[in-house]
CSV table of C-alpha atoms in Angstrom, one decimal:
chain,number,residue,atom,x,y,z
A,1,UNK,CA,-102.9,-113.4,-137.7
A,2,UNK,CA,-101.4,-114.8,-140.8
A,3,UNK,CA,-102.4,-111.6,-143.0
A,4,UNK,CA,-100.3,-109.7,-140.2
A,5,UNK,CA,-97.5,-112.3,-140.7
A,6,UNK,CA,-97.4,-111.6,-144.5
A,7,UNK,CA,-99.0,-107.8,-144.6
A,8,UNK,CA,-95.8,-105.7,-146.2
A,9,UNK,CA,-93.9,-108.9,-147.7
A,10,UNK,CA,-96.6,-110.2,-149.1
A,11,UNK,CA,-98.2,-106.8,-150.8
A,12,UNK,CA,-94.9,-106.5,-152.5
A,13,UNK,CA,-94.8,-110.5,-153.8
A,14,UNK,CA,-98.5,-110.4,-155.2
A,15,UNK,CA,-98.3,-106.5,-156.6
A,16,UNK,CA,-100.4,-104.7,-154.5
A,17,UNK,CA,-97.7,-102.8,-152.9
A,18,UNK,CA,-95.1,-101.8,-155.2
A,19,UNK,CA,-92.3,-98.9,-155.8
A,20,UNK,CA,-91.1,-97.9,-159.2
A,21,UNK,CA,-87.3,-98.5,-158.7
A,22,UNK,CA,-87.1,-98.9,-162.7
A,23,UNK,CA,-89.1,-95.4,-163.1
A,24,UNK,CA,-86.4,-93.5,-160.5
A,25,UNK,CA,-83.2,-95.4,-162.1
A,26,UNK,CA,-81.8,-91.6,-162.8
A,27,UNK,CA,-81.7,-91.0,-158.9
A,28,UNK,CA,-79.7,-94.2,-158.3
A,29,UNK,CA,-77.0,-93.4,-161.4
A,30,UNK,CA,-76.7,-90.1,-159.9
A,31,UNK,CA,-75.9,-91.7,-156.0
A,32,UNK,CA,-73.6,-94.2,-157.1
A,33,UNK,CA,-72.0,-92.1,-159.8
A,34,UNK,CA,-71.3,-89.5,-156.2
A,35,UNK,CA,-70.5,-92.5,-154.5
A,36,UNK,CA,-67.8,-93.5,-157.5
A,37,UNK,CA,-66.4,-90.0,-158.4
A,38,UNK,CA,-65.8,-89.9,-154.3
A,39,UNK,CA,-63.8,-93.4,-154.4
A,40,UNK,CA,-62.3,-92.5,-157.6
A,41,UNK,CA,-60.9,-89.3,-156.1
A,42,UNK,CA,-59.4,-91.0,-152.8
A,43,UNK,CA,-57.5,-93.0,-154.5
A,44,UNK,CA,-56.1,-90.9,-156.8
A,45,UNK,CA,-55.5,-88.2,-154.3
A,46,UNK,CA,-54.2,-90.6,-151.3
A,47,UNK,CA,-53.8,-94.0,-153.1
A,48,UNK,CA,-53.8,-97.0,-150.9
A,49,UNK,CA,-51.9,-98.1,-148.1
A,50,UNK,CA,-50.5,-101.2,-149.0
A,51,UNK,CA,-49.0,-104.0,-146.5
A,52,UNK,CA,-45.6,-105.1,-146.9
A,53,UNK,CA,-47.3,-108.4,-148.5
A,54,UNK,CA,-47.4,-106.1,-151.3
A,55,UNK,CA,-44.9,-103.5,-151.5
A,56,UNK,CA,-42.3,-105.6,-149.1
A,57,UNK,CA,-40.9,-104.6,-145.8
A,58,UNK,CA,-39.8,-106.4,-143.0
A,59,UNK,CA,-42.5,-108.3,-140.2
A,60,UNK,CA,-41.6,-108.1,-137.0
A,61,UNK,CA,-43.1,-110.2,-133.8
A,62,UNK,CA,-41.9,-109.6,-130.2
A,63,UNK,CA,-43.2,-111.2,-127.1
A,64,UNK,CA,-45.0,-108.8,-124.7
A,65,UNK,CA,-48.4,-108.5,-122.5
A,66,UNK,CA,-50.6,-106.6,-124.5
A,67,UNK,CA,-53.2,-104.1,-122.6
A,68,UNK,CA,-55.3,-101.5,-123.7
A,69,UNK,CA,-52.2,-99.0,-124.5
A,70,UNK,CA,-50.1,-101.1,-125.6
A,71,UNK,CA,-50.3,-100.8,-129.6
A,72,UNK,CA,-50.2,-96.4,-128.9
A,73,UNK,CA,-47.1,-97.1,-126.9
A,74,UNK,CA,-45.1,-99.1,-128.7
A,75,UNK,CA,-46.3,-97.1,-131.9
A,76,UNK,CA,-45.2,-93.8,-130.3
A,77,UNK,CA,-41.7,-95.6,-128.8
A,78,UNK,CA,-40.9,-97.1,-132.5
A,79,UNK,CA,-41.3,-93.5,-134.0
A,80,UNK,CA,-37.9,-92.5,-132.2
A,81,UNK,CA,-36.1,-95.8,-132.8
A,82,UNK,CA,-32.4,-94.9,-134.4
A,83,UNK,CA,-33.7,-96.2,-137.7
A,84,UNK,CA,-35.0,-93.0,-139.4
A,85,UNK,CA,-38.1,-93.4,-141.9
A,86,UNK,CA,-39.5,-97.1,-140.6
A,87,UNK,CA,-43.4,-96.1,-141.8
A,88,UNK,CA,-43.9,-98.5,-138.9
A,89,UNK,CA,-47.2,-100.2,-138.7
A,90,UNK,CA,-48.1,-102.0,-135.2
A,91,UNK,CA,-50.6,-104.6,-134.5
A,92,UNK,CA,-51.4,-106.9,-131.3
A,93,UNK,CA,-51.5,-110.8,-131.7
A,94,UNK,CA,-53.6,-111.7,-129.0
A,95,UNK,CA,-52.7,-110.5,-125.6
A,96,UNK,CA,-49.5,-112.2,-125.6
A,97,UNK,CA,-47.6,-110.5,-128.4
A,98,UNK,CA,-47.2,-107.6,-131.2
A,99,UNK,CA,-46.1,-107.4,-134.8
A,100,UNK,CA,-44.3,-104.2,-136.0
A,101,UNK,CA,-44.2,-103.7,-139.8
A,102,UNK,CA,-41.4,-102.0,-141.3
A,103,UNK,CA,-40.2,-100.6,-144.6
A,104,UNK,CA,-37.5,-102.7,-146.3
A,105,UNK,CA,-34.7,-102.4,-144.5
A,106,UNK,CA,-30.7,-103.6,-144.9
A,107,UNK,CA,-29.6,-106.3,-142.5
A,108,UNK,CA,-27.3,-103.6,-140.8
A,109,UNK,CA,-30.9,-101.6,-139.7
A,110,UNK,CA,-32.8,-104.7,-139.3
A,111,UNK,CA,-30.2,-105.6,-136.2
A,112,UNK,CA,-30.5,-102.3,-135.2
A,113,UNK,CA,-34.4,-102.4,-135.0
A,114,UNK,CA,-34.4,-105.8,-133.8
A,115,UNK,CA,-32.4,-104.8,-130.5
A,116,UNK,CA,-34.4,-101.5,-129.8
A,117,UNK,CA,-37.7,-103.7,-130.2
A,118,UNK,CA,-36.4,-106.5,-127.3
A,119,UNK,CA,-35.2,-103.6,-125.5
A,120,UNK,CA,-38.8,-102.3,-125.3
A,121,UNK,CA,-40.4,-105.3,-124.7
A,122,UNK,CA,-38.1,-106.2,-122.1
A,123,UNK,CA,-38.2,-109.4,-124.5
A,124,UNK,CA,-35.2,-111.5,-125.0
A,125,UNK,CA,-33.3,-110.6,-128.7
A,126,UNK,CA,-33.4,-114.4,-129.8
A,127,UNK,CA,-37.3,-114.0,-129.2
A,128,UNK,CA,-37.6,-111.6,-131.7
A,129,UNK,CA,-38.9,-113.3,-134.8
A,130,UNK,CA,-38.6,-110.8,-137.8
A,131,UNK,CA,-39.5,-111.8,-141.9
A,132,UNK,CA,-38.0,-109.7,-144.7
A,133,UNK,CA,-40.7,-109.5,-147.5
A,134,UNK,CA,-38.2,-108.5,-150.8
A,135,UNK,CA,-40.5,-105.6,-153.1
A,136,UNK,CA,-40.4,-108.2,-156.1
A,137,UNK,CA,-42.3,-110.9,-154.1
A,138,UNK,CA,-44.9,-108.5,-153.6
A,139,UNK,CA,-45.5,-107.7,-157.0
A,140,UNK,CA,-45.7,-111.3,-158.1
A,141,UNK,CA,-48.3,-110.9,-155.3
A,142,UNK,CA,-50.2,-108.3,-157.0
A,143,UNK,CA,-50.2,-109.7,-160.2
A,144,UNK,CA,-51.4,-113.1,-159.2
A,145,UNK,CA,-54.2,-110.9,-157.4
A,146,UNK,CA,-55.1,-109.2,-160.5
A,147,UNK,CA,-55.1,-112.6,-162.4
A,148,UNK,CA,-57.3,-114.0,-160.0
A,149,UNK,CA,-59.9,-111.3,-160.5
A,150,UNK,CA,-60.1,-111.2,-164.3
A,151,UNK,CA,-60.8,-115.0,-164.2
A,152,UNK,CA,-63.3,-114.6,-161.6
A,153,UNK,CA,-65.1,-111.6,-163.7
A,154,UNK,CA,-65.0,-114.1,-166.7
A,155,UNK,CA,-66.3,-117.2,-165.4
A,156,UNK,CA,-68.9,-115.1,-163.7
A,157,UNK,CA,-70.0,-113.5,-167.1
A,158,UNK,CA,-69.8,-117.1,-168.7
A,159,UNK,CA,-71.7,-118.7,-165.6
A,160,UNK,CA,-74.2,-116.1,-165.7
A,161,UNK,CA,-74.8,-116.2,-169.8
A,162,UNK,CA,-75.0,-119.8,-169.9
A,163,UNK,CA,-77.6,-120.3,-167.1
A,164,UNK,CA,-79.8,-117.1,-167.8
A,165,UNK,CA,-79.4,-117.7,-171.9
A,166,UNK,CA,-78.6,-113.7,-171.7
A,167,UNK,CA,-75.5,-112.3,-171.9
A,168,UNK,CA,-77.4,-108.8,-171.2
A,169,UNK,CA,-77.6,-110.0,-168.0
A,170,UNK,CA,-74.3,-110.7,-167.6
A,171,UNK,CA,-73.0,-107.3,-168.1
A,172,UNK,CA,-75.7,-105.8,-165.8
A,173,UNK,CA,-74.2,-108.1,-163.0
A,174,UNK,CA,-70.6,-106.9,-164.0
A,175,UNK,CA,-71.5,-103.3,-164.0
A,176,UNK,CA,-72.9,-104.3,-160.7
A,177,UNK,CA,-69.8,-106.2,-158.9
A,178,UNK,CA,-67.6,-103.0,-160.9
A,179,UNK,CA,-69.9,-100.6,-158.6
A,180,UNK,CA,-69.1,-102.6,-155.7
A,181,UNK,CA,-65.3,-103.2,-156.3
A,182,UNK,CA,-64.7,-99.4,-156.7
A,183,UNK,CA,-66.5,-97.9,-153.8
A,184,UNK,CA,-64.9,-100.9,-151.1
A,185,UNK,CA,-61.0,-100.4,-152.8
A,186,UNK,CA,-62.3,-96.3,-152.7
A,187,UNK,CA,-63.3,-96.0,-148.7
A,188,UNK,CA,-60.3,-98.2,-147.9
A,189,UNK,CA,-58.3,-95.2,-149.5
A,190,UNK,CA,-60.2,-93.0,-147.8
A,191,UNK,CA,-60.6,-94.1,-144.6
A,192,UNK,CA,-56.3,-94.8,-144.7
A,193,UNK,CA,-56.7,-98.6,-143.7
A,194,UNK,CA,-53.7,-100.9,-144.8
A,195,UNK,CA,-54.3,-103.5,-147.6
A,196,UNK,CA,-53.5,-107.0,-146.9
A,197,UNK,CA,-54.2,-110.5,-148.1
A,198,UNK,CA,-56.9,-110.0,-145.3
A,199,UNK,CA,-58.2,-107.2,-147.9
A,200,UNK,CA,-58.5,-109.4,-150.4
A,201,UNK,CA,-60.5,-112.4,-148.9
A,202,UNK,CA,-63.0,-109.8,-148.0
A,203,UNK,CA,-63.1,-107.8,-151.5
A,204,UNK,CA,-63.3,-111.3,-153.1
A,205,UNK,CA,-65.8,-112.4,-150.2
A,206,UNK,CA,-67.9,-109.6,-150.8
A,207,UNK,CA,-67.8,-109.8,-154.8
A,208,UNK,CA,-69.4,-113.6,-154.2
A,209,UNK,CA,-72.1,-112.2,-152.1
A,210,UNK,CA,-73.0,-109.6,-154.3
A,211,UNK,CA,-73.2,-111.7,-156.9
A,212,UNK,CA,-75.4,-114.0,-155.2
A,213,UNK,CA,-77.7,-111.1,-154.5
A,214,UNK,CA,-77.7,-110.1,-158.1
A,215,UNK,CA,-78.5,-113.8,-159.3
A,216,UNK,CA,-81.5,-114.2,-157.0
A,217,UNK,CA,-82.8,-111.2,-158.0
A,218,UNK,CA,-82.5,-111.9,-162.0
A,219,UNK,CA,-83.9,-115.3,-161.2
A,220,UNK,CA,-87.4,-113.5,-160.0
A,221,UNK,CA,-86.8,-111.4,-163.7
A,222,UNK,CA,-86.6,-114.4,-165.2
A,223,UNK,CA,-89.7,-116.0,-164.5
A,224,UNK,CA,-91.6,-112.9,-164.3
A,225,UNK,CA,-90.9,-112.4,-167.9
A,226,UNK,CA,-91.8,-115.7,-169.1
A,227,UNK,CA,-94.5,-115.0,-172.0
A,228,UNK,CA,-94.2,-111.4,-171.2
A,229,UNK,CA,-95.2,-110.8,-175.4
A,230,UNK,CA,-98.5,-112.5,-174.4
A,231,UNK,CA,-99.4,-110.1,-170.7
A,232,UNK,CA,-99.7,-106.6,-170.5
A,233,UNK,CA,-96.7,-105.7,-168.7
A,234,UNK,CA,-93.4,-104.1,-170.3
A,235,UNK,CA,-90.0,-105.7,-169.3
A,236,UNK,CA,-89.3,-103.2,-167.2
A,237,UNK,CA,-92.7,-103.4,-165.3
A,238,UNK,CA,-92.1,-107.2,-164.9
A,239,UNK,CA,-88.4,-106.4,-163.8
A,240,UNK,CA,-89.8,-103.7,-161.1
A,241,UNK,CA,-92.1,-106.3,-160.1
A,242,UNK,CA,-89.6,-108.5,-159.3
A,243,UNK,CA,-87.3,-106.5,-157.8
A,244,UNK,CA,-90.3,-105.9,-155.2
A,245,UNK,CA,-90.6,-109.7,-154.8
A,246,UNK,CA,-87.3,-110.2,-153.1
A,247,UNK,CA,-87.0,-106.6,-151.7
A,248,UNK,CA,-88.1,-108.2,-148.0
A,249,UNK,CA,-85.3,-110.9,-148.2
A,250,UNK,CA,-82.8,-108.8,-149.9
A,251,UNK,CA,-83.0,-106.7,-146.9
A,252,UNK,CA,-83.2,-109.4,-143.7
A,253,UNK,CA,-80.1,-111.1,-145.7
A,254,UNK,CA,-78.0,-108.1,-145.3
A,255,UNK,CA,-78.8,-107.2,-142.1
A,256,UNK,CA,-78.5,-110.7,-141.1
A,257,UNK,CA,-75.0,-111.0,-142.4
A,258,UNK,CA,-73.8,-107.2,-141.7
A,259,UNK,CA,-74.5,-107.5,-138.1
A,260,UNK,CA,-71.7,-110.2,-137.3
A,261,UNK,CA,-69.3,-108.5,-139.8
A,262,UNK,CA,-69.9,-105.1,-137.8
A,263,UNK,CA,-68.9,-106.7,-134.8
A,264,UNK,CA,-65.7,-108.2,-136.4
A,265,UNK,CA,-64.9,-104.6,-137.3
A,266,UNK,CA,-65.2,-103.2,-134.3
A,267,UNK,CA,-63.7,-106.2,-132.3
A,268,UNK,CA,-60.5,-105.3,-134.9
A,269,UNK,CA,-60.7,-101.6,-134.2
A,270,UNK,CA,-60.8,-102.0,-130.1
A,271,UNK,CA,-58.1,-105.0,-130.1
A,272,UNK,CA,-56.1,-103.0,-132.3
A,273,UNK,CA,-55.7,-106.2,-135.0
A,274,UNK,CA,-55.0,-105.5,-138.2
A,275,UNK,CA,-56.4,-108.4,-140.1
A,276,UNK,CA,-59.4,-108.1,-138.0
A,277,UNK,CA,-59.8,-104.6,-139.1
A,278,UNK,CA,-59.1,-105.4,-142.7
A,279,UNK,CA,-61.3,-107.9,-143.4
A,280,UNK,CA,-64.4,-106.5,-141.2
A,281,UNK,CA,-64.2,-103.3,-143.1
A,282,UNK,CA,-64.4,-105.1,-146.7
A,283,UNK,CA,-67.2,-106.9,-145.4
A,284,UNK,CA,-68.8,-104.4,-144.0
A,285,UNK,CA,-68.8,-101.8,-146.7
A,286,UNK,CA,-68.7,-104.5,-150.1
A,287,UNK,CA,-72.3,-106.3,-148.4
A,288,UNK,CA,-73.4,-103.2,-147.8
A,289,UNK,CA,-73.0,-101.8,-151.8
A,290,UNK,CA,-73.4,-105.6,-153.1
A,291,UNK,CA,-77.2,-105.3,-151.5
A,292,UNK,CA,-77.6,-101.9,-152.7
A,293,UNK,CA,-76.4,-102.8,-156.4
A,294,UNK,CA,-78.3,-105.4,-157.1
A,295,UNK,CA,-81.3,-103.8,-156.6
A,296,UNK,CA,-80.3,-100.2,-157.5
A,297,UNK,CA,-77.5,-100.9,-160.2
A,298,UNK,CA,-78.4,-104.4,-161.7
A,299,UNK,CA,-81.6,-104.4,-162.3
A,300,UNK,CA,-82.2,-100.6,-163.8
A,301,UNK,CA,-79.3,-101.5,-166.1
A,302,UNK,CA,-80.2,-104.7,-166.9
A,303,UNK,CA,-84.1,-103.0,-167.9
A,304,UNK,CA,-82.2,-100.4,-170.0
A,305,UNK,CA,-80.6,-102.9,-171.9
A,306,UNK,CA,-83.5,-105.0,-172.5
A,307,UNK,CA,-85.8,-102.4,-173.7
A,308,UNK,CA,-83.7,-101.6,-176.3
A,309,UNK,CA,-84.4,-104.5,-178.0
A,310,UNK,CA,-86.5,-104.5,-181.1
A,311,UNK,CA,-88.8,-107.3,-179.5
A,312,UNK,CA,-89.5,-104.9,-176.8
A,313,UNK,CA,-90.0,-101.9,-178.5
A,314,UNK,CA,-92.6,-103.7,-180.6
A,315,UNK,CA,-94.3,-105.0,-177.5
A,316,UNK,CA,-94.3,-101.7,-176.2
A,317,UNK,CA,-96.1,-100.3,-179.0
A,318,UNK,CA,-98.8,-103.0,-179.0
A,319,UNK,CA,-99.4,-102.4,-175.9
A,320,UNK,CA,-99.7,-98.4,-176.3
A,321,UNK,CA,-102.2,-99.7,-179.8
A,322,UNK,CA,-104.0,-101.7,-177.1
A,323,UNK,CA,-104.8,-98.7,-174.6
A,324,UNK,CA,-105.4,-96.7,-177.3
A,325,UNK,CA,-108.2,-99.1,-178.5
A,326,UNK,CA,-109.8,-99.9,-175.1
A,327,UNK,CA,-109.6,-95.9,-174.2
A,328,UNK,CA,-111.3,-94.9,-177.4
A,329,UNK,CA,-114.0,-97.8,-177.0
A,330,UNK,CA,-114.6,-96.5,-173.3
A,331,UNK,CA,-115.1,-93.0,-174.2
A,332,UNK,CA,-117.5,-94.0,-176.9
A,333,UNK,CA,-120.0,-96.0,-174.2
A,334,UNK,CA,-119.7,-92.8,-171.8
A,335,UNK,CA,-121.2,-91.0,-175.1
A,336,UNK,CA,-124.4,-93.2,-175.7
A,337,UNK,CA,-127.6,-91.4,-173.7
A,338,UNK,CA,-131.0,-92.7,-173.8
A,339,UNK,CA,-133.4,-89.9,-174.4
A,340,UNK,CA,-136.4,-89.6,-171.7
A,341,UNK,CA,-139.3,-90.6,-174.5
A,342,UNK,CA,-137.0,-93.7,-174.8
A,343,UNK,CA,-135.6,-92.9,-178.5
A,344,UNK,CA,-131.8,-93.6,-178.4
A,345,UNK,CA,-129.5,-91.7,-180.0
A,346,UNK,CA,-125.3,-91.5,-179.8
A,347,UNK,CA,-123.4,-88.2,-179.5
A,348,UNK,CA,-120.4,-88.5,-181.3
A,349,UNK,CA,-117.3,-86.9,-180.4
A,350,UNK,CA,-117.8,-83.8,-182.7
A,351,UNK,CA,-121.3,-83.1,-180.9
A,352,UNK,CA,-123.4,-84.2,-184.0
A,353,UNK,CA,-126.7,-86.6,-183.4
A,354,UNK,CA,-127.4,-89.6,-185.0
A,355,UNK,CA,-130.9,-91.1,-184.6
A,356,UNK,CA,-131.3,-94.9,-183.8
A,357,UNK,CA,-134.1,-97.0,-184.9
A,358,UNK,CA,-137.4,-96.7,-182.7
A,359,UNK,CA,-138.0,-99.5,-181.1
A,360,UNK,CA,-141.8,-101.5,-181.4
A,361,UNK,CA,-142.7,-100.8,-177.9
A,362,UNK,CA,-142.3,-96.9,-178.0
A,363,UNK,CA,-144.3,-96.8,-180.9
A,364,UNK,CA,-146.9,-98.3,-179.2
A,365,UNK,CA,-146.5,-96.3,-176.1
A,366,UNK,CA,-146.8,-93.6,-178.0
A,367,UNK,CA,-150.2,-94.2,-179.3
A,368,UNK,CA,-151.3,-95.0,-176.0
A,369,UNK,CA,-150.7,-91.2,-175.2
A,370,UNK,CA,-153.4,-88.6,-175.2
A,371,UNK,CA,-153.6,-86.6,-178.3
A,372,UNK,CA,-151.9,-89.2,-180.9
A,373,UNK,CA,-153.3,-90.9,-183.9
């Protein structure tokens, strides 16, 4: 029972089971560099939507039932308000209320939109809360983003350096969490969804949790390669090896946490709530390449770099001198062949013959025979 318990998860810990993701590192450069050039080109071709967090606008909330409809209706209705050019954005709040997001607009259009959205609610015009967002308050936004994640790539290099004693692994898990920043910020250009501070919890969520992934994994490296100069494994075997180690929970951690997160997405998507939609879609897709990359991205890169080192390459060659050795000495005891009269002789690689002393019993054997002196 408990060898089925353990079969494929333990056959991976202990080495008997093991894939090469070192050996194939090429493949996985060449999928996320498709993956990247794909992101890259989304948002330089159609940039990102940004919320009027960022780029300012004007929020408006209005009292209504929501149903299924609803957001579609009032979208379609604020399309031929008076007020040319809103770029309107609608959202439910529960089922009690929606939020329509406009451009920025003067306080002349902002009556004007203010009256048409009570008149199609059938909501009073006093309950029509509205909050003008100016375009510099969202660039102080921006830049405080931007702030925040170049101190959070720093302290994570420093973090990682100090408790690994390697800053080699500290770039790997950059290059990592740089794989995973690009692709997320590149499908949500793709895929046309608005950015929001909900965008950022997620992106910064998901950065963490990749991260966390990464660590756990180098961990494994980490004591895998502990007297590595004294074992017969290079760095990147020992790397591979644990990579293979924490393959098992790598993957039940994922799907663990991306099961909830898909929900979250799709509870955004049916109730037509943008937060909800925002934050479900970082998580899903940054969990999704944080698991991938630390496996895939992390590890390869962080072999690369290690291998490179002149400790390595001189462990590498000891241990080529070393198969070298036990592969000559093998070949020479397949050569040794005991003639049938019992005198021993070695064939040597060239096909020569070199006699061997006789030993005392075949001489005497031999005098026993018929026909000897």
């Amino acid at each position: 029972m408990s060898t089925t318990k353990l079969g494929l998860a333990h056959r991976l810990y202990t080495g008997k089971v093991s894939y090469d993701f070192i050996k194939n590192r090429k493949l996985w450069y060449a999928i996320s560099a498709i993956l990247l050039t794909v992101s890259i080109l989304a948002l330089v071709i159609r940039g990102l939507t940004l919320g009027i967090e960022f780029k300012g606008g004007t929020d408006f909330q209005a009292p209504t039932q929501v149903t299924a409809s609803t957001v579609d209706d009032v979208r379609s209705a604020v399309d031929n308000f008076e007020v040319p050019d809103l770029g309107a954005q609608v959202f439910s709040i529960g089922t009690d209320a929606v939020r329509i997001q406009t451009r920025v607009l003067t306080p002349e259009e902002t009556s004007t939109v203010r009256a048409a959205i009570a008149e199609l609610t059938g909501a009073p015009p006093a309950d029509v809360t509205y909050n003008a967002i100016g375009a510099s308050w969202g660039q102080q936004v921006s830049q405080q983003a931007g702030i925040a994640l170049v101190v959070f790539v720093v302290l994570v290099m420093l973090l990682i350096w100090v408790w690994f004693r390697d800053w080699k692994m500290s770039v790997a898990a950059i290059v990592a969490l740089a794989h995973d920043l690009v692709i997320t910020v590149g499908i949500y250009a793709l895929v046309g969804f608005t950015v929001t501070p909900a965008t950022v919890i997620g992106v910064l969520t998901i950065l963490g949790y990749s991260l966390y992934d990464t660590v756990v994994v180098f961990d494994k490296i980490k004591e895998n390669v502990a007297g590595l100069s004294d074992s017969n494994k290079t760095y990147s075997q020992a790397a591979n090896l644990g990579v293979n180690q924490v393959l098992v929970r790598s993957i039940n951690t994922t799907i663990i946490g991306v099961l909830p997160v898909a929900s979250l997405l799709i509870a955004g998507s049916v109730l037509s709530s943008g937060p909800l939609q925002d934050l479900g879609l970082a998580l899903f897709i940054g969990m999704i390449a944080g698991a991938y990359s630390s496996i895939f991205i992390a590890t390869p890169v962080l072999s690369t770099l290690k291998e490179r080192e002149p400790a390595q390459v001189e462990h590498r060659a000891t241990l080529a001198r070393r198969i070298e050795r036990a592969t000559a000495k093998s070949m020479r005891r397949s050569d040794d062949v005991v003639l049938e009269d019992g005198d021993a002789v070695a064939v040597t690689s060239t096909g020569g013959v070199r006699s061997q002393p006789r030993a005392a019993s075949s001489r005497a054997d031999r005098r026993k025979r018929p026909g000897t002196r």
